Coordinates of N, CA and C in Angstrom, one line a residue:
M163 N -21.8 6.5 30.8 CA -22.8 6.4 30.0 C -22.5 5.3 28.8
A164 N -23.4 4.5 28.5 CA -23.1 3.5 27.6 C -22.8 3.9 26.3
E165 N -21.9 3.2 25.6 CA -21.5 3.8 24.2 C -22.3 2.9 23.2
L166 N -23.3 3.4 22.7 CA -24.2 2.4 21.9 C -23.9 2.5 20.5
V167 N -23.2 3.4 20.0 CA -22.8 3.7 18.6 C -21.5 3.5 18.4
Y168 N -20.5 3.9 19.0 CA -19.2 4.0 18.5 C -18.8 2.5 18.6
P169 N -18.8 1.5 19.4 CA -18.4 0.2 19.2 C -18.8 -0.6 18.1
P170 N -20.2 -0.4 17.8 CA -20.8 -0.9 16.3 C -20.1 -0.3 15.1
V171 N -19.8 0.9 15.3 CA -19.3 1.6 14.0 C -17.7 1.0 13.8
I172 N -17.0 0.8 14.9 CA -15.6 0.4 14.7 C -15.8 -1.2 14.4
G173 N -16.9 -1.9 14.8 CA -16.8 -3.2 14.3 C -17.3 -3.4 12.7
A174 N -18.1 -2.5 12.4 CA -18.4 -2.3 10.9 C -17.2 -1.8 10.0
A175 N -16.4 -1.1 10.6 CA -15.0 -0.7 10.1 C -14.1 -1.9 9.8
H176 N -14.1 -2.6 11.0 CA -13.0 -3.8 10.8 C -13.6 -4.8 9.8
G177 N -15.0 -4.8 9.8 CA -15.7 -5.9 8.9 C -15.3 -5.2 7.4
L178 N -15.3 -4.1 7.1 CA -15.1 -3.3 5.9 C -13.5 -3.8 5.5
F179 N -12.8 -3.5 6.3 CA -11.3 -3.7 6.2 C -10.8 -5.1 5.8
R180 N -11.8 -6.1 6.7 CA -11.4 -7.4 6.3 C -11.9 -7.7 5.0
A181 N -13.1 -7.4 4.4 CA -13.7 -7.6 3.1 C -12.7 -6.8 2.0
L182 N -12.1 -5.8 2.4 CA -11.1 -5.3 1.4 C -9.8 -5.9 1.5
D183 N -9.5 -6.8 2.5 CA -8.4 -7.3 2.8 C -7.2 -6.1 3.0
I184 N -7.4 -5.3 3.7 CA -6.7 -4.3 4.1 C -5.7 -4.9 5.2
R185 N -4.3 -4.7 4.9 CA -3.4 -5.4 5.9 C -2.8 -4.3 6.8
I186 N -3.2 -4.3 7.8 CA -3.0 -3.3 9.0 C -1.7 -3.8 9.9
D187 N -0.7 -2.9 9.9 CA 0.4 -3.0 10.6 C 0.5 -1.9 11.6
M188 N 0.3 -2.3 12.8 CA 0.1 -1.4 13.8 C 1.2 -1.7 15.1
K189 N 2.0 -0.7 15.2 CA 2.8 -0.8 16.4 C 3.0 0.5 17.3
G190 N 3.1 0.2 18.7 CA 3.2 1.2 19.6 C 2.0 1.5 20.5
T191 N 0.9 0.6 20.1 CA -0.3 1.1 20.7 C -0.2 1.0 22.3
E192 N 0.8 0.2 22.8 CA 1.0 0.3 24.2 C 1.2 1.5 24.8
N193 N 1.5 2.7 23.9 CA 1.9 4.0 24.4 C 0.5 5.0 24.5
I194 N -0.5 4.4 24.1 CA -1.9 5.0 24.5 C -2.1 4.8 25.8
P195 N -2.6 5.7 26.6 CA -2.8 5.6 27.9 C -4.0 4.8 28.4
R196 N -4.2 3.8 29.3 CA -5.2 2.9 29.5 C -6.3 4.0 30.3
K197 N -6.0 4.8 31.0 CA -7.0 5.9 31.4 C -6.3 7.3 31.6
G198 N -7.2 8.2 31.7 CA -7.1 9.5 31.7 C -6.9 10.2 30.3
G199 N -7.0 11.6 30.4 CA -7.0 12.5 29.0 C -5.6 12.3 28.2
A200 N -5.8 12.6 27.0 CA -4.4 12.6 26.3 C -5.2 13.3 24.9
V201 N -4.2 13.9 24.1 CA -4.3 14.5 22.8 C -3.6 13.6 21.9
L202 N -4.3 13.0 21.0 CA -3.7 12.1 20.1 C -3.6 12.9 18.8
V203 N -2.4 13.0 18.2 CA -2.0 13.8 17.0 C -1.4 13.0 15.9
S204 N -2.1 13.2 14.8 CA -1.8 12.3 13.7 C -1.5 13.2 12.4
N205 N -0.5 12.8 11.4 CA -0.4 13.2 10.2 C -1.8 13.1 9.3
H206 N -2.0 13.7 8.3 CA -3.3 13.7 7.5 C -3.3 13.6 5.9
I207 N -3.4 12.5 5.7 CA -3.0 12.1 4.1 C -4.2 11.7 3.4
G208 N -5.6 11.3 4.1 CA -6.6 10.7 3.5 C -7.8 11.0 4.4
Y209 N -9.0 10.8 3.7 CA -10.3 11.1 4.2 C -10.8 10.2 5.2
L210 N -10.0 8.8 5.2 CA -10.2 7.8 6.4 C -9.5 7.7 7.4
D211 N -8.7 8.8 7.4 CA -7.7 8.9 8.7 C -8.1 8.8 10.0
F212 N -9.3 9.4 10.0 CA -9.8 9.4 11.6 C -9.9 8.0 12.1
I213 N -10.6 7.2 11.1 CA -10.9 5.8 11.4 C -9.6 5.1 11.9
F214 N -8.5 5.2 10.9 CA -7.7 4.4 11.2 C -6.6 5.1 12.6
A215 N -6.6 6.2 12.7 CA -6.1 6.9 13.9 C -6.8 6.3 15.2
G216 N -8.1 6.3 15.0 CA -8.8 5.8 16.1 C -8.7 4.4 16.6
L217 N -8.3 3.6 15.5 CA -8.1 2.2 15.8 C -6.8 1.9 16.6
T218 N -5.7 2.8 16.6 CA -4.7 2.8 17.6 C -5.0 2.6 18.9
A219 N -6.2 3.2 19.5 CA -6.4 3.4 20.8 C -7.2 1.9 21.1
R220 N -7.7 1.1 20.2 CA -8.5 0.1 20.5 C -7.9 -1.1 21.6
P221 N -6.6 -1.3 21.3 CA -5.7 -2.3 21.9 C -6.0 -2.0 23.5
Q222 N -5.9 -0.8 23.7 CA -6.0 -0.4 25.2 C -7.5 0.1 25.6
K223 N -8.6 -0.3 24.8 CA -9.9 -0.2 25.1 C -10.3 1.2 25.4
R224 N -9.7 2.0 24.4 CA -10.1 3.5 24.5 C -10.8 3.9 23.2
L225 N -11.4 5.0 23.4 CA -12.3 5.6 22.4 C -11.6 7.0 22.1
V226 N -11.5 7.4 20.8 CA -10.9 8.8 20.5 C -12.1 9.5 20.0
R227 N -12.1 10.9 20.5 CA -13.2 11.9 20.0 C -12.3 12.9 19.0
F228 N -12.7 12.8 17.8 CA -12.0 13.6 16.9 C -12.6 15.1 16.8
M229 N -11.6 16.0 16.7 CA -12.2 17.3 16.2 C -12.3 17.3 14.8
A230 N -13.4 17.6 14.2 CA -13.7 17.6 12.8 C -14.5 18.9 12.2
K231 N -14.3 19.2 11.0 CA -14.9 20.3 10.4 C -16.4 20.2 10.7
E232 N -17.1 21.2 10.7 CA -18.5 21.3 11.1 C -19.2 20.8 10.0
S233 N -19.0 20.9 8.8 CA -19.6 20.6 7.5 C -19.9 18.9 7.7
V234 N -18.9 18.3 8.3 CA -19.1 16.6 8.3 C -20.3 16.5 9.2
F235 N -20.6 17.3 9.9 CA -21.6 16.9 11.1 C -23.1 17.5 10.4
R236 N -23.0 18.1 9.4 CA -24.4 18.5 8.6 C -24.7 17.5 7.7
H237 N -23.7 16.7 7.2 CA -24.1 15.5 6.3 C -25.1 14.7 6.8
K238 N -26.1 14.2 5.9 CA -27.3 13.5 6.5 C -26.9 12.3 6.9
V239 N -25.7 11.5 6.3 CA -25.2 10.3 6.9 C -24.4 10.4 8.0
S240 N -23.2 11.0 7.5 CA -22.1 11.0 8.6 C -22.4 11.9 9.8
G241 N -23.3 12.9 9.7 CA -23.8 13.9 10.8 C -24.3 13.1 12.0
P242 N -25.3 12.4 11.9 CA -25.8 11.7 13.0 C -24.8 10.6 13.7
L243 N -24.0 10.1 12.9 CA -23.0 9.1 13.5 C -22.0 9.8 14.2
M244 N -21.4 11.0 13.7 CA -20.3 11.7 14.3 C -20.9 12.2 15.8
R245 N -22.0 12.8 15.7 CA -22.6 13.2 17.0 C -22.8 12.2 17.8
A246 N -23.4 11.0 17.5 CA -23.7 10.1 18.4 C -22.1 9.3 19.0
M247 N -21.2 9.4 18.3 CA -19.8 8.9 18.6 C -19.1 10.0 19.5
K248 N -19.7 11.1 19.7 CA -19.2 12.2 20.6 C -17.9 12.9 20.0
H249 N -17.8 13.0 18.6 CA -16.8 13.8 18.1 C -17.3 15.2 18.2
I250 N -16.4 16.1 17.9 CA -16.2 17.5 18.3 C -16.5 18.3 17.1
P251 N -17.5 19.1 16.6 CA -17.5 19.9 15.4 C -16.6 21.1 15.6
V252 N -16.0 21.6 14.5 CA -15.3 22.7 14.6 C -15.7 23.6 13.5
D253 N -16.1 24.8 14.0 CA -16.7 26.0 12.9 C -15.5 27.0 13.0
R254 N -14.7 27.0 11.9 CA -13.6 27.8 11.9 C -13.8 29.2 12.4
K255 N -15.0 29.8 12.1 CA -15.3 31.1 12.5 C -15.6 31.2 14.0
Q256 N -15.9 30.1 14.7 CA -16.2 30.2 16.1 C -15.4 28.9 16.6
G257 N -14.2 29.0 16.4 CA -13.1 27.9 16.8 C -13.2 27.7 18.4
E258 N -13.5 28.9 19.2 CA -13.2 28.7 20.6 C -14.3 27.9 21.3
T259 N -15.3 27.9 20.6 CA -16.4 26.8 21.3 C -15.9 25.5 21.3
A260 N -15.4 25.0 20.0 CA -14.8 23.7 19.8 C -13.7 23.3 20.9
Y261 N -12.9 24.4 20.8 CA -11.7 24.3 21.8 C -12.0 24.1 23.4
Q262 N -13.1 24.9 23.7 CA -13.5 24.7 24.9 C -14.2 23.3 25.3
H263 N -14.9 22.9 24.3 CA -15.4 21.6 24.4 C -14.5 20.6 24.4
A264 N -13.3 20.5 23.7 CA -12.4 19.5 23.8 C -11.7 19.7 25.3
L265 N -11.5 20.8 25.7 CA -10.7 20.9 27.0 C -11.6 20.2 28.2
E266 N -12.8 20.4 28.2 CA -13.8 19.8 28.9 C -13.6 18.4 28.8
S267 N -13.4 17.7 27.9 CA -13.7 16.4 27.4 C -12.2 15.8 28.0
L268 N -11.1 16.4 27.5 CA -9.9 16.2 28.3 C -9.8 16.2 29.6
R269 N -10.3 17.2 30.4 CA -10.3 17.1 31.8 C -11.4 15.9 32.4
S270 N -12.2 15.6 31.5 CA -13.0 14.4 32.1 C -12.3 13.0 31.9
G271 N -11.1 13.0 31.3 CA -10.4 11.9 30.9 C -10.5 11.2 29.6
E272 N -11.0 12.0 28.6 CA -11.3 11.5 27.2 C -10.0 11.7 26.6
I273 N -9.8 11.0 25.3 CA -8.8 11.2 24.3 C -9.4 11.8 23.3
I274 N -8.7 13.0 22.9 CA -9.1 13.8 21.9 C -8.2 13.8 20.7
G275 N -8.8 13.5 19.4 CA -7.9 13.2 18.3 C -7.9 14.6 17.5
V276 N -6.5 15.1 17.0 CA -6.3 16.1 16.4 C -5.5 15.8 15.1
F277 N -5.8 16.7 14.0 CA -5.0 16.5 12.8 C -4.3 18.1 12.8
P278 N -3.1 18.4 13.3 CA -2.8 19.7 13.4 C -2.2 20.3 12.1
E279 N -2.4 19.6 11.1 CA -2.1 20.3 9.8 C -3.2 20.6 9.1
A280 N -4.5 20.5 9.7 CA -5.8 21.1 9.4 C -6.5 20.6 8.1
T281 N -5.6 20.3 7.2 CA -6.1 19.8 6.1 C -5.3 18.6 5.3
I282 N -5.7 17.8 4.6 CA -5.0 16.7 3.7 C -3.8 17.3 3.2
S283 N -2.8 16.6 3.4 CA -1.6 17.0 2.7 C -1.3 16.3 1.4
Q284 N -1.5 17.0 0.2 CA -1.6 16.5 -1.0 C -0.3 15.9 -1.6
S285 N 0.9 16.4 -0.6 CA 2.4 16.1 -1.0 C 2.4 14.7 -0.4
F286 N 1.7 14.4 0.8 CA 1.9 13.4 1.5 C 3.2 13.4 2.3
T287 N 3.7 14.6 2.6 CA 4.7 15.0 3.5 C 4.1 15.8 4.6
L288 N 4.7 15.9 5.6 CA 4.2 16.8 7.0 C 4.1 18.1 6.6
K289 N 2.9 19.0 6.7 CA 2.7 20.4 6.5 C 3.2 20.9 7.8
S290 N 3.1 22.3 7.8 CA 3.4 22.8 9.3 C 2.2 22.5 10.3
F291 N 2.7 22.5 11.5 CA 1.5 22.1 12.4 C 0.8 23.3 13.2
K292 N -0.4 23.5 13.5 CA -0.9 24.6 14.2 C -0.8 24.0 15.7
S293 N -0.7 25.1 16.6 CA -0.4 24.9 17.9 C -1.5 24.5 18.8
G294 N -2.7 24.3 18.3 CA -3.9 24.3 19.3 C -3.7 22.9 20.1
A295 N -3.1 21.8 19.5 CA -3.2 20.7 20.2 C -2.0 20.8 21.3
A296 N -1.0 21.4 21.1 CA -0.1 21.6 22.3 C -0.8 22.6 23.4
R297 N -1.6 23.6 23.0 CA -2.2 24.5 24.1 C -3.3 23.9 24.6
M298 N -4.0 22.9 24.1 CA -4.9 21.9 24.7 C -4.4 21.1 25.7
A299 N -3.3 20.5 25.4 CA -2.6 19.5 26.3 C -2.0 20.3 27.5
Q300 N -1.5 21.4 27.3 CA -1.1 22.3 28.5 C -2.2 22.7 29.4
E301 N -3.2 23.2 28.8 CA -4.3 23.8 29.6 C -5.1 22.7 30.7
A302 N -5.1 21.4 29.8 CA -5.8 20.3 30.6 C -5.0 19.4 31.3
G303 N -3.5 19.7 31.3 CA -2.7 18.9 31.9 C -2.5 17.6 31.5
V304 N -2.4 17.2 30.2 CA -2.4 15.8 29.7 C -1.4 15.7 28.7
P305 N -0.9 14.7 28.3 CA 0.1 14.4 27.2 C -0.1 14.4 25.8
L306 N 0.6 14.7 25.0 CA 0.5 14.5 23.5 C 0.9 13.0 23.0
I307 N 0.1 12.4 22.2 CA 0.2 11.0 21.7 C 0.7 11.3 20.2
P308 N 1.8 11.1 19.9 CA 2.1 11.1 18.5 C 1.7 10.0 17.6
V309 N 1.1 10.2 16.3 CA 0.8 9.0 15.6 C 1.3 9.3 14.1
A310 N 1.6 8.4 13.4 CA 1.9 8.6 11.9 C 1.2 7.3 11.2
L311 N 0.5 7.7 10.0 CA -0.2 6.8 9.2 C 0.4 6.7 7.9
W312 N 0.3 5.6 7.3 CA 0.9 5.7 5.8 C 0.3 4.5 5.0
G313 N -0.3 4.8 3.8 CA -1.0 4.0 3.2 C -2.4 4.3 2.9
T314 N -3.1 5.1 3.9 CA -4.5 5.4 3.9 C -4.8 6.3 2.7
Q315 N -3.8 7.2 2.1 CA -4.0 7.9 0.9 C -4.3 7.0 -0.5
R316 N -3.8 5.7 -0.2 CA -4.3 4.9 -1.4 C -5.7 4.5 -1.5
L317 N -6.2 4.6 -0.5 CA -7.8 4.2 -0.4 C -8.7 5.4 -0.6
W318 N -8.4 6.6 -0.1 CA -9.3 7.6 -0.5 C -8.5 9.0 0.0
T319 N -8.2 9.8 -1.0 CA -7.5 10.9 -0.6 C -8.0 12.2 -1.6
K320 N -7.5 13.4 -1.2 CA -7.9 14.6 -2.1 C -7.5 14.5 -3.4
G321 N -8.5 14.6 -4.4 CA -8.2 14.7 -5.7 C -8.0 13.4 -6.4
R322 N -8.3 12.2 -5.8 CA -8.1 11.1 -6.4 C -9.4 10.2 -6.2
P323 N -9.9 9.3 -7.0 CA -11.0 8.4 -6.7 C -10.9 7.6 -5.6
K324 N -12.0 7.3 -5.0 CA -11.8 6.3 -4.0 C -11.5 4.9 -4.4
N325 N -10.7 4.1 -3.5 CA -10.4 2.7 -4.2 C -10.8 1.7 -2.9
L326 N -12.1 1.7 -2.7 CA -12.7 0.8 -1.9 C -13.0 -0.5 -2.4
K327 N -12.4 -1.2 -3.1 CA -12.5 -2.3 -3.7 C -11.6 -3.3 -3.1
R328 N -11.6 -4.7 -3.1 CA -10.6 -5.7 -2.5 C -9.3 -5.3 -3.3
S329 N -8.6 -4.5 -2.8 CA -7.1 -4.3 -3.6 C -6.1 -4.6 -2.7
H330 N -6.3 -5.3 -1.6 CA -5.2 -5.7 -0.5 C -4.1 -4.6 -0.4
I331 N -4.5 -3.5 -0.1 CA -3.7 -2.3 0.1 C -3.2 -2.4 1.8
P332 N -2.0 -2.3 2.0 CA -1.4 -2.2 3.3 C -1.7 -0.7 4.0
V333 N -1.9 -0.8 5.1 CA -1.8 0.4 5.8 C -1.0 0.3 7.1
T334 N 0.0 1.1 7.3 CA 0.9 1.0 8.4 C 0.8 2.2 9.4
M335 N 0.8 1.9 10.7 CA 0.5 2.8 11.6 C 1.6 2.7 12.9
R336 N 2.2 3.8 13.3 CA 3.1 3.9 14.4 C 2.5 4.9 15.3
V337 N 2.7 4.6 16.7 CA 2.3 5.3 17.8 C 3.5 5.6 18.6
G338 N 3.8 6.8 18.9 CA 5.0 7.2 19.4 C 4.7 7.4 21.1
E339 N 5.7 7.3 21.9 CA 5.6 7.5 23.4 C 5.0 8.9 23.8
P340 N 4.4 9.0 25.0 CA 3.6 10.3 25.1 C 4.6 11.5 25.2
I341 N 4.2 12.6 24.8 CA 5.2 13.8 24.9 C 4.4 14.9 26.0
E342 N 5.1 15.2 26.9 CA 4.6 16.0 28.1 C 4.5 17.6 27.4
A343 N 3.6 18.2 28.0 CA 3.1 19.6 27.6 C 3.3 20.4 28.6
P344 N 4.4 20.9 29.3 CA 4.3 21.5 30.6 C 4.1 23.0 30.3
T345 N 3.3 23.6 31.2 CA 2.9 25.0 31.2 C 4.0 26.1 31.0
D346 N 5.1 25.7 31.5 CA 6.3 26.7 31.6 C 7.2 26.7 30.3
Q347 N 6.6 26.0 29.1 CA 7.2 26.1 27.9 C 6.2 26.7 27.0
Y348 N 6.8 27.3 25.9 CA 6.0 27.8 24.8 C 5.4 26.7 23.9
A349 N 4.0 27.2 23.7 CA 3.3 26.1 23.0 C 4.0 25.9 21.4
G350 N 4.6 27.0 21.1 CA 5.3 26.7 19.8 C 6.5 25.7 19.8
A351 N 7.2 25.6 20.7 CA 8.4 24.7 21.1 C 7.9 23.3 21.3
I352 N 6.7 23.3 22.0 CA 6.3 21.8 22.3 C 5.9 21.4 20.8
T353 N 5.1 22.4 20.1 CA 4.5 21.8 18.7 C 5.7 21.5 17.8
R354 N 6.8 22.2 17.8 CA 7.9 21.7 16.9 C 8.5 20.4 17.3
R355 N 8.6 20.2 18.6 CA 8.9 18.8 19.1 C 8.1 17.8 18.8
L356 N 6.7 18.2 18.7 CA 5.7 17.2 18.4 C 5.8 16.9 16.9
R357 N 5.9 17.8 16.2 CA 6.1 17.5 14.5 C 7.4 16.7 14.2
E358 N 8.2 17.0 15.0 CA 9.7 16.1 14.7 C 9.5 14.9 15.2
R359 N 8.7 14.5 16.0 CA 8.3 13.1 16.5 C 7.5 12.4 15.6
V360 N 6.2 13.1 15.0 CA 5.6 12.5 14.1 C 6.4 12.1 12.8
Q361 N 7.3 13.2 12.4 CA 8.2 12.9 11.3 C 8.9 11.6 11.3
E362 N 9.4 11.4 12.6 CA 10.3 10.3 12.9 C 9.5 9.0 12.7
L363 N 8.1 9.1 13.2 CA 7.2 8.1 13.2 C 6.9 7.7 11.8
L364 N 6.6 8.8 10.9 CA 6.2 8.7 9.5 C 7.3 8.0 8.8
D365 N 8.6 8.5 9.0 CA 9.8 7.8 8.4 C 9.8 6.3 8.5
A366 N 9.5 6.1 10.0 CA 9.5 4.4 10.4 C 8.5 3.7 9.5
A367 N 7.3 4.5 9.5 CA 6.4 3.8 8.8 C 6.5 3.5 7.3
Q368 N 7.0 4.5 6.7 CA 7.5 4.4 5.3 C 8.5 3.2 5.1
R369 N 9.6 3.3 6.1 CA 10.6 2.3 5.7 C 9.9 0.9 5.8
A370 N 8.9 0.7 6.9 CA 8.3 -0.5 7.1 C 7.2 -1.0 6.0
Y371 N 6.9 0.0 5.2 CA 5.7 -0.2 4.2 C 6.0 -1.3 3.3
P372 N 5.3 -2.4 3.2 CA 5.8 -3.5 2.3 C 5.6 -3.3 1.0
E373 N 5.1 -2.4 0.4 CA 4.9 -2.3 -1.0 C 5.5 -1.1 -1.7
K374 N 5.8 -1.2 -3.1 CA 6.3 0.1 -3.7 C 5.4 0.2 -5.0
P375 N 5.4 1.3 -5.5 CA 4.4 1.6 -6.7 C 4.9 0.4 -7.9
R376 N 3.7 0.0 -8.5 CA 4.0 -1.0 -9.6 C 4.3 -0.6 -10.8
G377 N 4.5 0.9 -11.0 CA 5.0 1.4 -12.2 C 4.9 3.0 -12.1
A378 N 5.1 3.6 -13.2 CA 5.1 5.0 -13.2 C 3.6 5.6 -12.8
E379 N 2.6 4.9 -13.4 CA 1.1 5.3 -13.3 C 0.7 5.1 -11.8
D380 N 1.4 4.1 -11.2 CA 0.9 3.9 -9.8 C 1.9 4.6 -8.7
S381 N 2.9 5.6 -9.3 CA 3.7 6.3 -8.4 C 3.1 7.5 -7.8
W382 N 1.7 7.7 -8.0 CA 1.0 9.0 -7.3 C 1.0 9.0 -6.0
W383 N 1.0 7.9 -5.0 CA 0.8 7.9 -3.9 C 2.2 8.0 -3.1
L384 N 3.2 8.0 -3.6 CA 4.8 8.3 -3.1 C 5.1 9.6 -3.1
P385 N 5.6 10.2 -2.1 CA 6.2 11.6 -2.2 C 7.4 11.7 -3.1
A386 N 7.5 12.8 -3.7 CA 8.6 13.3 -4.6 C 9.9 12.7 -4.0
H387 N 10.1 13.2 -2.8 CA 11.6 12.9 -2.1 C 11.7 11.4 -2.0
L388 N 10.7 10.6 -2.2 CA 10.9 9.1 -2.2 C 11.0 8.6 -3.5
G389 N 11.0 9.3 -4.7 CA 10.8 8.8 -5.9 C 9.6 8.7 -6.6
G390 N 8.4 9.3 -6.0 CA 7.1 9.2 -6.5 C 6.7 10.5 -7.3
T391 N 5.6 10.4 -7.8 CA 5.1 11.5 -8.7 C 4.0 12.3 -7.9
A392 N 3.9 12.4 -6.6 CA 3.0 13.2 -5.9 C 3.6 14.7 -6.1
P393 N 2.8 15.5 -6.1 CA 3.4 17.0 -6.0 C 4.3 17.2 -4.8
T394 N 5.2 18.1 -4.9 CA 5.7 18.6 -3.7 C 4.7 19.7 -3.0
A395 N 5.5 20.0 -1.7 CA 4.7 20.9 -0.9 C 4.4 22.2 -1.8
A396 N 5.6 22.7 -2.5 CA 5.8 24.1 -3.1 C 4.8 23.9 -4.3
Q397 N 4.8 22.8 -5.1 CA 3.7 22.6 -6.2 C 2.5 22.8 -5.7
V398 N 2.1 22.3 -4.6 CA 0.7 22.3 -4.0 C 0.2 23.7 -3.7
R399 N 1.2 24.5 -3.2 CA 0.9 25.9 -2.7 C 0.8 26.6 -4.1
E400 N 1.5 26.5 -5.2 CA 1.5 27.2 -6.2 C 0.1 26.8 -7.0
A401 N -0.4 25.6 -6.8 CA -1.5 25.1 -7.6 C -2.8 25.9 -6.8
G402 N -2.6 26.0 -5.6 CA -3.7 26.5 -4.6 C -4.0 27.9 -4.8

């Protein structure tokens, strides 16, 4: 079936990024399979992460169907677009429906995008991973593709105003080699291995990132362990 909406949306996103002079540094895209199902797994630090994570598949001419909370599909603007791009709504009260939808898509050769932290990390460090991505990969017999994003939090993240002006913000993305998900291993063990790999990629993306905060007021986007003023994971939990 022809993709009438997804490619134009990607084109519009590229146009916006060019207008904002967002400098994208993307490596490892050859690790996205050219055909067949896969579960693409990314860290989650900003509201635009699904767009950037999806871009990692474009060099291989693939589209990623993301699992996203159902409220996004009820929005009068994003809802029709999300449905037309065949993303998958997740109702947390009836998660099994979305899970089965994702399984069917994987078995038909689609790439499904998952943020296993479930919500944006306000500390900009990795939260614990839920095991759903690993279980899906096991049941569908497909690999997991680890992805790390860095810099997207500077554009738009939880608790901060949007910065969608021409601000020349760099975004760094790293894609790792596929991780197999054999059915004779516990999903929890596979999830731990997956999280470790995403952490390695995130460390690499942070090392490669070409900018540092311009001063104390600009250090909000850098994690505390790297010298920034973002809250620690413990502080986020206490505030919540």
